[in-house]
Tab-separated table of C-alpha atoms in Angstrom:
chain	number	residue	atom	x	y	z
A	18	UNK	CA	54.473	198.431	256.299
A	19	UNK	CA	55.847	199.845	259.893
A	20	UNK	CA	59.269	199.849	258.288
A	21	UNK	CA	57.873	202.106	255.197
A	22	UNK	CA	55.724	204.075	258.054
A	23	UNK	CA	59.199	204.133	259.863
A	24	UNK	CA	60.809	205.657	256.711
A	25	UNK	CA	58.950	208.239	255.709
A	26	UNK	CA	58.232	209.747	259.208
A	27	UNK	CA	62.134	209.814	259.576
A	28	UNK	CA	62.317	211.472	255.756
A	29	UNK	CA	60.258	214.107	257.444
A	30	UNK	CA	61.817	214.745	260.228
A	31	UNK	CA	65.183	215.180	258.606
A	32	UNK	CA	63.372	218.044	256.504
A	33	UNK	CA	61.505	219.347	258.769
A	34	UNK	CA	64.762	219.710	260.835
A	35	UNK	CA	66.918	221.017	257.583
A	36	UNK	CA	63.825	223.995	256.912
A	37	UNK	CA	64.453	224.842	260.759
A	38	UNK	CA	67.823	224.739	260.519
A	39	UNK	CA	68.366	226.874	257.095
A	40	UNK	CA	65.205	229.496	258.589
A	41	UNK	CA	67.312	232.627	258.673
A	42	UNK	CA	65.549	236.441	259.436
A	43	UNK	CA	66.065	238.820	256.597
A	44	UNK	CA	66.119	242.687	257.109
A	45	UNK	CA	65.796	244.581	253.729
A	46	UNK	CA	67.945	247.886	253.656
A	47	UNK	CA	67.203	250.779	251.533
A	48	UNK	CA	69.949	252.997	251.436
A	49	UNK	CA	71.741	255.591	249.377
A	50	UNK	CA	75.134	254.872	247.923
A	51	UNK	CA	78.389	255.228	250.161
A	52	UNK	CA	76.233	256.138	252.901
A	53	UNK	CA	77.423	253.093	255.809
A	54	UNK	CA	80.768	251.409	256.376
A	55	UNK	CA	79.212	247.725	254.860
A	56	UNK	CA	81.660	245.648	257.434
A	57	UNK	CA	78.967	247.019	260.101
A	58	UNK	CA	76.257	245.584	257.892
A	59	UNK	CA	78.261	242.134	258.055
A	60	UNK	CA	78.962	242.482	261.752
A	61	UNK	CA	75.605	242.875	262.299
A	62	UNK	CA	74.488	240.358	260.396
A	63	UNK	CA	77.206	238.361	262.519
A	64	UNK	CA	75.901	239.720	265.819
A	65	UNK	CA	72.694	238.767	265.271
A	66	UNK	CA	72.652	235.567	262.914
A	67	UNK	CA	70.495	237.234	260.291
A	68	UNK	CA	70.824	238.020	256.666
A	69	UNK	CA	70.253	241.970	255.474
A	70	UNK	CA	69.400	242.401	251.796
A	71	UNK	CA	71.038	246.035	251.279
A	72	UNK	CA	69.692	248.068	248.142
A	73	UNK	CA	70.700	251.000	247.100
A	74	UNK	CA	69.029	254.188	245.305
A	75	UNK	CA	70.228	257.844	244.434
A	76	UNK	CA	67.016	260.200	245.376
A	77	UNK	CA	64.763	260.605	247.565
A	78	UNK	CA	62.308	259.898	244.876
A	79	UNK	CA	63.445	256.938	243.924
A	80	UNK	CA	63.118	255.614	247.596
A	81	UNK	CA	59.396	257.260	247.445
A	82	UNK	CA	58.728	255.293	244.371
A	83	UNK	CA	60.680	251.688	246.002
A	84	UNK	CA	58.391	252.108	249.564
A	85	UNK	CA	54.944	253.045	247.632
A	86	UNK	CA	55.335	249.811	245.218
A	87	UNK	CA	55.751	247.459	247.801
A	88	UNK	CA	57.490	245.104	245.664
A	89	UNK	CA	60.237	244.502	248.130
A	90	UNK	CA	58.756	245.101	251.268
A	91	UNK	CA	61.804	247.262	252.967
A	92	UNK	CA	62.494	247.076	256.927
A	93	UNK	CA	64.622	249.849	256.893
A	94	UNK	CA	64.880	253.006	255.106
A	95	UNK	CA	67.306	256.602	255.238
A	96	UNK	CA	65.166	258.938	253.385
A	97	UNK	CA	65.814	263.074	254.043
A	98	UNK	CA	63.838	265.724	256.240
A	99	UNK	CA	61.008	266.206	253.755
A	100	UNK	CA	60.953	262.960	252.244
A	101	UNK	CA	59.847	261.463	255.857
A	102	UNK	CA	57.421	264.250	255.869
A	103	UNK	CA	55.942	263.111	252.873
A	104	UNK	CA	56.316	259.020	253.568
A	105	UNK	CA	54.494	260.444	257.461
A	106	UNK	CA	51.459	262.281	255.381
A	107	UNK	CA	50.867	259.237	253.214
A	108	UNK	CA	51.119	257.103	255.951
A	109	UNK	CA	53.547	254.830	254.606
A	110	UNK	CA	55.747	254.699	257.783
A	111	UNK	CA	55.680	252.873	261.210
A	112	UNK	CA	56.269	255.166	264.732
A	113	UNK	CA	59.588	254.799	266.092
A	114	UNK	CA	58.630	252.500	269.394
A	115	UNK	CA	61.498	253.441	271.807
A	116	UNK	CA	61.385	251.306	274.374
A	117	UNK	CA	62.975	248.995	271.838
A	118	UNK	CA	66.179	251.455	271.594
A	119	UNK	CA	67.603	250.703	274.835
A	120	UNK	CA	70.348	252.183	272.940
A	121	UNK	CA	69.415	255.698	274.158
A	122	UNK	CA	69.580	255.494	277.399
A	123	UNK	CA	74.056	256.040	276.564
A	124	UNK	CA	73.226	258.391	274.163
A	125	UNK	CA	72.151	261.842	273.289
A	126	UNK	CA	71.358	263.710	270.121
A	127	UNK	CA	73.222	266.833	269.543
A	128	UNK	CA	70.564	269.673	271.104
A	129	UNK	CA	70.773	271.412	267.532
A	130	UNK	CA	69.851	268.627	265.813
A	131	UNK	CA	67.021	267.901	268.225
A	132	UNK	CA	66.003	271.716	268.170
A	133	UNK	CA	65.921	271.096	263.632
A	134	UNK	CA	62.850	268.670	263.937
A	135	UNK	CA	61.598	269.204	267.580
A	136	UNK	CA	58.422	270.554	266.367
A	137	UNK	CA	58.012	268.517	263.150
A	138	UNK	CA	54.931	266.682	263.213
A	139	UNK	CA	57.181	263.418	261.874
A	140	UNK	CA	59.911	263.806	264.623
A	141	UNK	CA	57.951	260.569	266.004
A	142	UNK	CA	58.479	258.499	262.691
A	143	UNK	CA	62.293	258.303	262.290
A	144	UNK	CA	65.766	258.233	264.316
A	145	UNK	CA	68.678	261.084	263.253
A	146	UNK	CA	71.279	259.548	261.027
A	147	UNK	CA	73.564	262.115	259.785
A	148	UNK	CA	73.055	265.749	259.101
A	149	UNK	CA	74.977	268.091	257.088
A	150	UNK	CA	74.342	272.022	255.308
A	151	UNK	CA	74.167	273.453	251.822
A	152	UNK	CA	76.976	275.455	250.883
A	153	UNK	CA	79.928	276.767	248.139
A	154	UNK	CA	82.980	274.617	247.629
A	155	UNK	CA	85.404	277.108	245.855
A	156	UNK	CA	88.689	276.538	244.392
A	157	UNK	CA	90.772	278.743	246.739
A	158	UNK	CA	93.277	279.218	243.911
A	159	UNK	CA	91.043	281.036	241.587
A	160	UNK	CA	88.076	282.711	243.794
A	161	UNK	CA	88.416	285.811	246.252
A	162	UNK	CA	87.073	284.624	249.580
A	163	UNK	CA	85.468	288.324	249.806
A	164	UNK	CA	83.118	287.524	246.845
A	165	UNK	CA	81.616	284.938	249.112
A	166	UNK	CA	78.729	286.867	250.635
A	167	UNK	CA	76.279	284.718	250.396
A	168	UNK	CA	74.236	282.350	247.162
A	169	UNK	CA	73.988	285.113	245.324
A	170	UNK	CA	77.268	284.445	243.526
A	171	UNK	CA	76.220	281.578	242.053
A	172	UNK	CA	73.609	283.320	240.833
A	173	UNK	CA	75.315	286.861	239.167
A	174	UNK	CA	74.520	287.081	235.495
A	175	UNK	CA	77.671	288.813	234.975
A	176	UNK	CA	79.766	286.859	236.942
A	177	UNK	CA	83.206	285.860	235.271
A	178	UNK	CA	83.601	282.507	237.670
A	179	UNK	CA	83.016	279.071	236.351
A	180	UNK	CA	79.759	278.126	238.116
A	181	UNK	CA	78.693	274.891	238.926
A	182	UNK	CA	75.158	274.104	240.131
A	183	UNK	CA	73.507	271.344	241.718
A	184	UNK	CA	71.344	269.255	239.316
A	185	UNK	CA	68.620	268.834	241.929
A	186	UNK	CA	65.429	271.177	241.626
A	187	UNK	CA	64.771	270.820	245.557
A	188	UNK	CA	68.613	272.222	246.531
A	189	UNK	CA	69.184	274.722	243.047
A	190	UNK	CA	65.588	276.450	244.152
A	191	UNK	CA	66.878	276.577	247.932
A	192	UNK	CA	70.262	278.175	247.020
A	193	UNK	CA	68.272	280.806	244.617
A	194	UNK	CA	65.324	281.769	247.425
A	195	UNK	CA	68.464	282.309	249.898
A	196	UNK	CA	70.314	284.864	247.667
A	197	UNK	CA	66.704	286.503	247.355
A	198	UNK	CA	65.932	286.248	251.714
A	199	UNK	CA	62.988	283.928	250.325
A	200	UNK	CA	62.283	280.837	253.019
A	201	UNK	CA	63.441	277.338	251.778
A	202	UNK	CA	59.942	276.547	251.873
A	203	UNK	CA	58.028	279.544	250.049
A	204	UNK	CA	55.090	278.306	247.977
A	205	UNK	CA	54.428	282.109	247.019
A	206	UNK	CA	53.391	282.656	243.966
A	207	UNK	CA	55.351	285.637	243.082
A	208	UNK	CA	58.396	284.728	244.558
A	209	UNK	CA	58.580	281.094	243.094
A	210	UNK	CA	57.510	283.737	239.444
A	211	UNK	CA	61.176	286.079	240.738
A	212	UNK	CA	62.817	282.708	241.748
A	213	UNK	CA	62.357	281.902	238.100
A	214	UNK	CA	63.828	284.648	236.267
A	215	UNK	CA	66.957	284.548	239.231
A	216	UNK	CA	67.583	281.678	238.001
A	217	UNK	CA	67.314	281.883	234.439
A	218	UNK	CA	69.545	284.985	234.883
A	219	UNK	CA	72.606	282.897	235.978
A	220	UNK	CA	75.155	281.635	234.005
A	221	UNK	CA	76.165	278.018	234.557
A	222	UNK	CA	79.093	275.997	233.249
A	223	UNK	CA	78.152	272.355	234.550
A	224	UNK	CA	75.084	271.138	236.312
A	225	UNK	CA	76.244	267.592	238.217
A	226	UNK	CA	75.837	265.760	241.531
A	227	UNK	CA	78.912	264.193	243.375
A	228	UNK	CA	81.197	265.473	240.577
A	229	UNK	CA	80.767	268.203	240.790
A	230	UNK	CA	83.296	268.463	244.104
A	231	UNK	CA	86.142	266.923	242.079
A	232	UNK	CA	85.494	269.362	239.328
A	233	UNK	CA	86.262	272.062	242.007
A	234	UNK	CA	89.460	270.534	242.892
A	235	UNK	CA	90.541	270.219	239.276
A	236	UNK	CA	90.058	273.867	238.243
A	237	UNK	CA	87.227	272.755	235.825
A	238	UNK	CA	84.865	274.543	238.317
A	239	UNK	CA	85.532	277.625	240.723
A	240	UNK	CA	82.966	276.836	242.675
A	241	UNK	CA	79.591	274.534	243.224
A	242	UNK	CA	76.962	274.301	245.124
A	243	UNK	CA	77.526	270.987	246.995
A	244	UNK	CA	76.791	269.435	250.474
A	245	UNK	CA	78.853	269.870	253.256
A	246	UNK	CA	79.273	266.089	252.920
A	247	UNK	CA	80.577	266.443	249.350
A	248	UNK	CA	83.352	269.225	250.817
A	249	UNK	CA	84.432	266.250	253.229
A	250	UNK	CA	84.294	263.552	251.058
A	251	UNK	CA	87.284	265.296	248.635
A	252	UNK	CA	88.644	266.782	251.235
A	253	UNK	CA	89.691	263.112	252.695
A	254	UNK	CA	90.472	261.211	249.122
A	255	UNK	CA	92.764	264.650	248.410
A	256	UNK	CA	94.153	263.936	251.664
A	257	UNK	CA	94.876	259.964	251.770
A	258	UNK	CA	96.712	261.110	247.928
A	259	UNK	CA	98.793	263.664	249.638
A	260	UNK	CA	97.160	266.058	247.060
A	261	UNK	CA	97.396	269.559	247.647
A	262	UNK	CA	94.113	271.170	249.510
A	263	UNK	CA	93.194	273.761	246.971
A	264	UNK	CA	89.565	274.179	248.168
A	265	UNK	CA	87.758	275.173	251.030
A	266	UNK	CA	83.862	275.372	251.907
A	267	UNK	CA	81.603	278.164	252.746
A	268	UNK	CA	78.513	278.281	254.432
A	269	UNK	CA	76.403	281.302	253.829
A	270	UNK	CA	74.773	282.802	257.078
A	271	UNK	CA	71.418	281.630	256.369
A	272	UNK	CA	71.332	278.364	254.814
A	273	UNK	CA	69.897	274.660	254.724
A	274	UNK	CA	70.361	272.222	257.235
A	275	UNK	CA	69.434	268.654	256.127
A	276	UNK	CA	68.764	266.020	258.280
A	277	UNK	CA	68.582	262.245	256.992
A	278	UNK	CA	67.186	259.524	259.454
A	279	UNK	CA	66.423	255.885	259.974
A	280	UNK	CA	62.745	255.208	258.962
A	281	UNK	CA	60.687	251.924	259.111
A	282	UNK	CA	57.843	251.874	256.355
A	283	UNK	CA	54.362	250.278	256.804
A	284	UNK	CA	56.125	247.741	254.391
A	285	UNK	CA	58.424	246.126	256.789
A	286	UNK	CA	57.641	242.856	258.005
A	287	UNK	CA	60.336	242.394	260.595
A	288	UNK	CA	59.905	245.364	262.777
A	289	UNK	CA	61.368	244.296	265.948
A	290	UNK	CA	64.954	243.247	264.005
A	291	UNK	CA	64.519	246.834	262.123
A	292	UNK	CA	64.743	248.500	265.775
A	293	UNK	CA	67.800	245.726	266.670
A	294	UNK	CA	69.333	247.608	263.792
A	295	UNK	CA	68.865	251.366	264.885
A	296	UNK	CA	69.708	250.403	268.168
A	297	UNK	CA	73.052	248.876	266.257
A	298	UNK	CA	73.936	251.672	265.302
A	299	UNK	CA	73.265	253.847	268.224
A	300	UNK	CA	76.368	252.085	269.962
A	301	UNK	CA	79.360	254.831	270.406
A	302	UNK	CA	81.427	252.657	268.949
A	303	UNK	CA	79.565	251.721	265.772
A	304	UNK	CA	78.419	254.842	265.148
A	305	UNK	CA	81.810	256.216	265.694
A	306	UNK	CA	83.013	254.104	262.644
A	307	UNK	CA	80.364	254.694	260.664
A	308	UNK	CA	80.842	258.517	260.494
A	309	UNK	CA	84.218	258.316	260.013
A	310	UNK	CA	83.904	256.287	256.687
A	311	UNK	CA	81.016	258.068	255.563
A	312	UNK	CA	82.544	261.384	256.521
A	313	UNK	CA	79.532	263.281	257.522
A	314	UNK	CA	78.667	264.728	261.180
A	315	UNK	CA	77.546	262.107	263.624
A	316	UNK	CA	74.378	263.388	265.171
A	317	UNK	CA	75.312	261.729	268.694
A	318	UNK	CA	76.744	264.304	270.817
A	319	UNK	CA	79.086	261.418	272.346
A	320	UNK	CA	80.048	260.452	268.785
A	321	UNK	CA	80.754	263.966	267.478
A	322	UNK	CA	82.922	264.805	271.167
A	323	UNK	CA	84.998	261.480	270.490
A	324	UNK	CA	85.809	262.260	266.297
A	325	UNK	CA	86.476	266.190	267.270
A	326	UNK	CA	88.933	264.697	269.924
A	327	UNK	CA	92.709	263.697	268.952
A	328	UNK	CA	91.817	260.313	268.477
A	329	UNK	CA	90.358	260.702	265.033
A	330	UNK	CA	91.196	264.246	264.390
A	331	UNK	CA	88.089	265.836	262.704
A	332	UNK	CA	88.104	268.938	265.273
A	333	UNK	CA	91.071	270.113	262.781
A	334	UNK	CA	88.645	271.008	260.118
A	335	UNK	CA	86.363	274.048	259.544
A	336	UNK	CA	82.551	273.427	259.148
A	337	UNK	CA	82.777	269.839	260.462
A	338	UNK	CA	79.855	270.989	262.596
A	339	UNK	CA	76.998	272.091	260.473
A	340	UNK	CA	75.850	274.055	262.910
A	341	UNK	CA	78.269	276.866	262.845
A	342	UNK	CA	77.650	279.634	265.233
A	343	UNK	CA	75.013	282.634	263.737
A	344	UNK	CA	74.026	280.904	260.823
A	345	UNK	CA	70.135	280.885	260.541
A	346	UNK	CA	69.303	277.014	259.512
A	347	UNK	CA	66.260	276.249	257.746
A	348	UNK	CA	65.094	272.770	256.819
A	349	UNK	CA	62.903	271.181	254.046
A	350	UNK	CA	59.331	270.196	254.497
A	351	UNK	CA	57.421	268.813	252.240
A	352	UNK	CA	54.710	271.312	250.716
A	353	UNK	CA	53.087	269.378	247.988
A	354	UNK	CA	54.117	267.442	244.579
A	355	UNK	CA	52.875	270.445	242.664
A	356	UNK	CA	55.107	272.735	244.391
A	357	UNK	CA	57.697	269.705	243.598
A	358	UNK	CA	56.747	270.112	239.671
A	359	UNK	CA	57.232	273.596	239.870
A	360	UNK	CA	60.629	273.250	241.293
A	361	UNK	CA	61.327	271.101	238.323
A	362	UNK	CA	60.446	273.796	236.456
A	363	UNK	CA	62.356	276.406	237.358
A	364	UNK	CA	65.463	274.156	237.040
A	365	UNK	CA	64.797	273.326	233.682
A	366	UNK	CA	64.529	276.514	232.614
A	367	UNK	CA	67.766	277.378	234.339
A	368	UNK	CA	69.255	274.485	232.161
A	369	UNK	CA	68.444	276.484	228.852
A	370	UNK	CA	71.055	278.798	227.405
């Protein structure tokens, strides 16, 4: 009988010992595509001995949607300006707790993008990420650089340029109350009724996404409303093929400035190894890497000083800082889901010949 007792206790220990031993953290990820150099996802894993489960999504609506079910119950998530606006109002997101970001104290944001969401009421619920503009990519081979005033040439009814035109209802709206001096934000009734017709008024050969960049390049479009990112993103794979640089980006003097950030929802259930993972990527170095594989502008002052510098090379190119000088920046907030619908709205009535 002791033997048997002697057995089983040892059975149980062995287990017990083999659960310890196989009891690895897991931080869930919820990310858009292309948007972080993965090997810093493995280092950190590496770094840390833990295991991240990294998702992926392509709109801020779809992240909305993946938070609010709470079927995977995400540590860490990059949603844009207005998006963490919204996720803040429905409180669906945790406060940023800084004294867990020793990181910082190395650091500093760039003042302008501190001065974007300085007096946002959800400055407190996320960490900068990247940031970027909205803006024309043009084929420099078939537009004239003096047409490019403003948006309102995506816009002209009789315009005799192949137009291409961002198939997002949030950014096509933003580029139309521009050409008309309307705010980013306007929830007037008579200008979202002008913003309408505008619209309808255009004539558009291709509404896309992130093709519509190489569309540019290819003649198939003279120009698109894109991201600055998109611009940057070509602009490297046309440069790693030693293609010829027949496109260039221009940012209208009042414009959009987006801002995406690290967010931890109400979800997460590993909240100190979700600020071990900011604070990751607040290291010069890591952050460094990152933005040169994603391509956009760091938001680190340090990090944008050491890419501009010879090292890397980015100081070479125009608009790498969406900040340029004069240009009035205006950023998305998040107004209401009907003002959403009607945004919809307008776009799909753009759509129809």
């Amino acid at each position: 009988m002791k033997k048997i007792f002697m057995l089983i206790s040892g059975l149980i220990l062995v287990f017990a010992l083999s659960a310890c031993g196989n009891s690895v953290e897991t931080l869930r990820v919820l990310n858009w595509g292309e948007y972080m150099d993965e090997s810093l996802v493995d280092q950190f894993e590496e770094e840390y001995d833990v295991k991240v489960v990294y998702d992926i999504v392509d709109s801020n609506e779809a992240m909305e949607l993946r938070i609010k079910s709470g079927t995977t119950k995400y540590d860490i998530a990059f949603p844009s300006d207005y998006m963490i606006d919204k996720l803040r109002q429905q409180d669906l997101l945790n406060e940023i707790d800084y004294d867990l970001l020793p990181g910082l104290d190395n650091v500093s944001f760039k003042s302008e993008v501190s001065s974007l969401t300085a007096d946002e009421a959800y400055n407190d619920f996320f960490v900068p990420y990247f940031w970027g503009t909205l803006g024309i990519m043009y084929n420099t081979d078939e537009v004239d650089e003096e047409d490019l005033t403003g948006f309102d040439v995506l816009f002209d009814p009789n315009t005799e340029y192949k137009i291409g035109m961002y198939d997002s209802a949030r950014d096509a709206a933003a580029a139309a109350f521009l050409a008309q001096g309307y705010n980013v934000n306007t929830n007037i009734t008579t200008e979202l009724t002008a913003t309408e017709d505008y619209m309808a008024a255009g004539v558009y050969d291709y509404f896309g996404t992130d093709n519509l960049k190489t569309l540019v390049q290819s003649g198939n479009l003279d120009m698109a409303l894109v991201y600055s990112g998109d611009y940057f993103d070509q602009l490297y794979v046309a440069e790693e093929a030693e293609l010829e640089i027949n496109f260039a980006y221009f940012v209208p003097e009042t414009t959009n400035i987006w801002v995406d950030g690290f967010v931890i929802p109400t979800t997460s259930e590993n909240i100190d190894l979700a600020h071990k993972f900011i604070n990751f990527f607040l290291d010069l170095d890591v952050t460094s890497q990152n933005a040169d594989w994603v391509g956009y502008a760091p938001v680190l002052t340090e990090s944008y000083n050491l890419l501009v510098s010879d090292e890397y090379g980015y100081g070479e190119y125009d608009n790498y800082d969406p900040f340029p000088a004069g240009t009035t920046r205006q950023v998305y907030k998040f107004i209401s889901d009907t003002r959403f619908t009607r945004l919809n709205e307008l776009l799909d009535i753009a759509k129809i010949d």
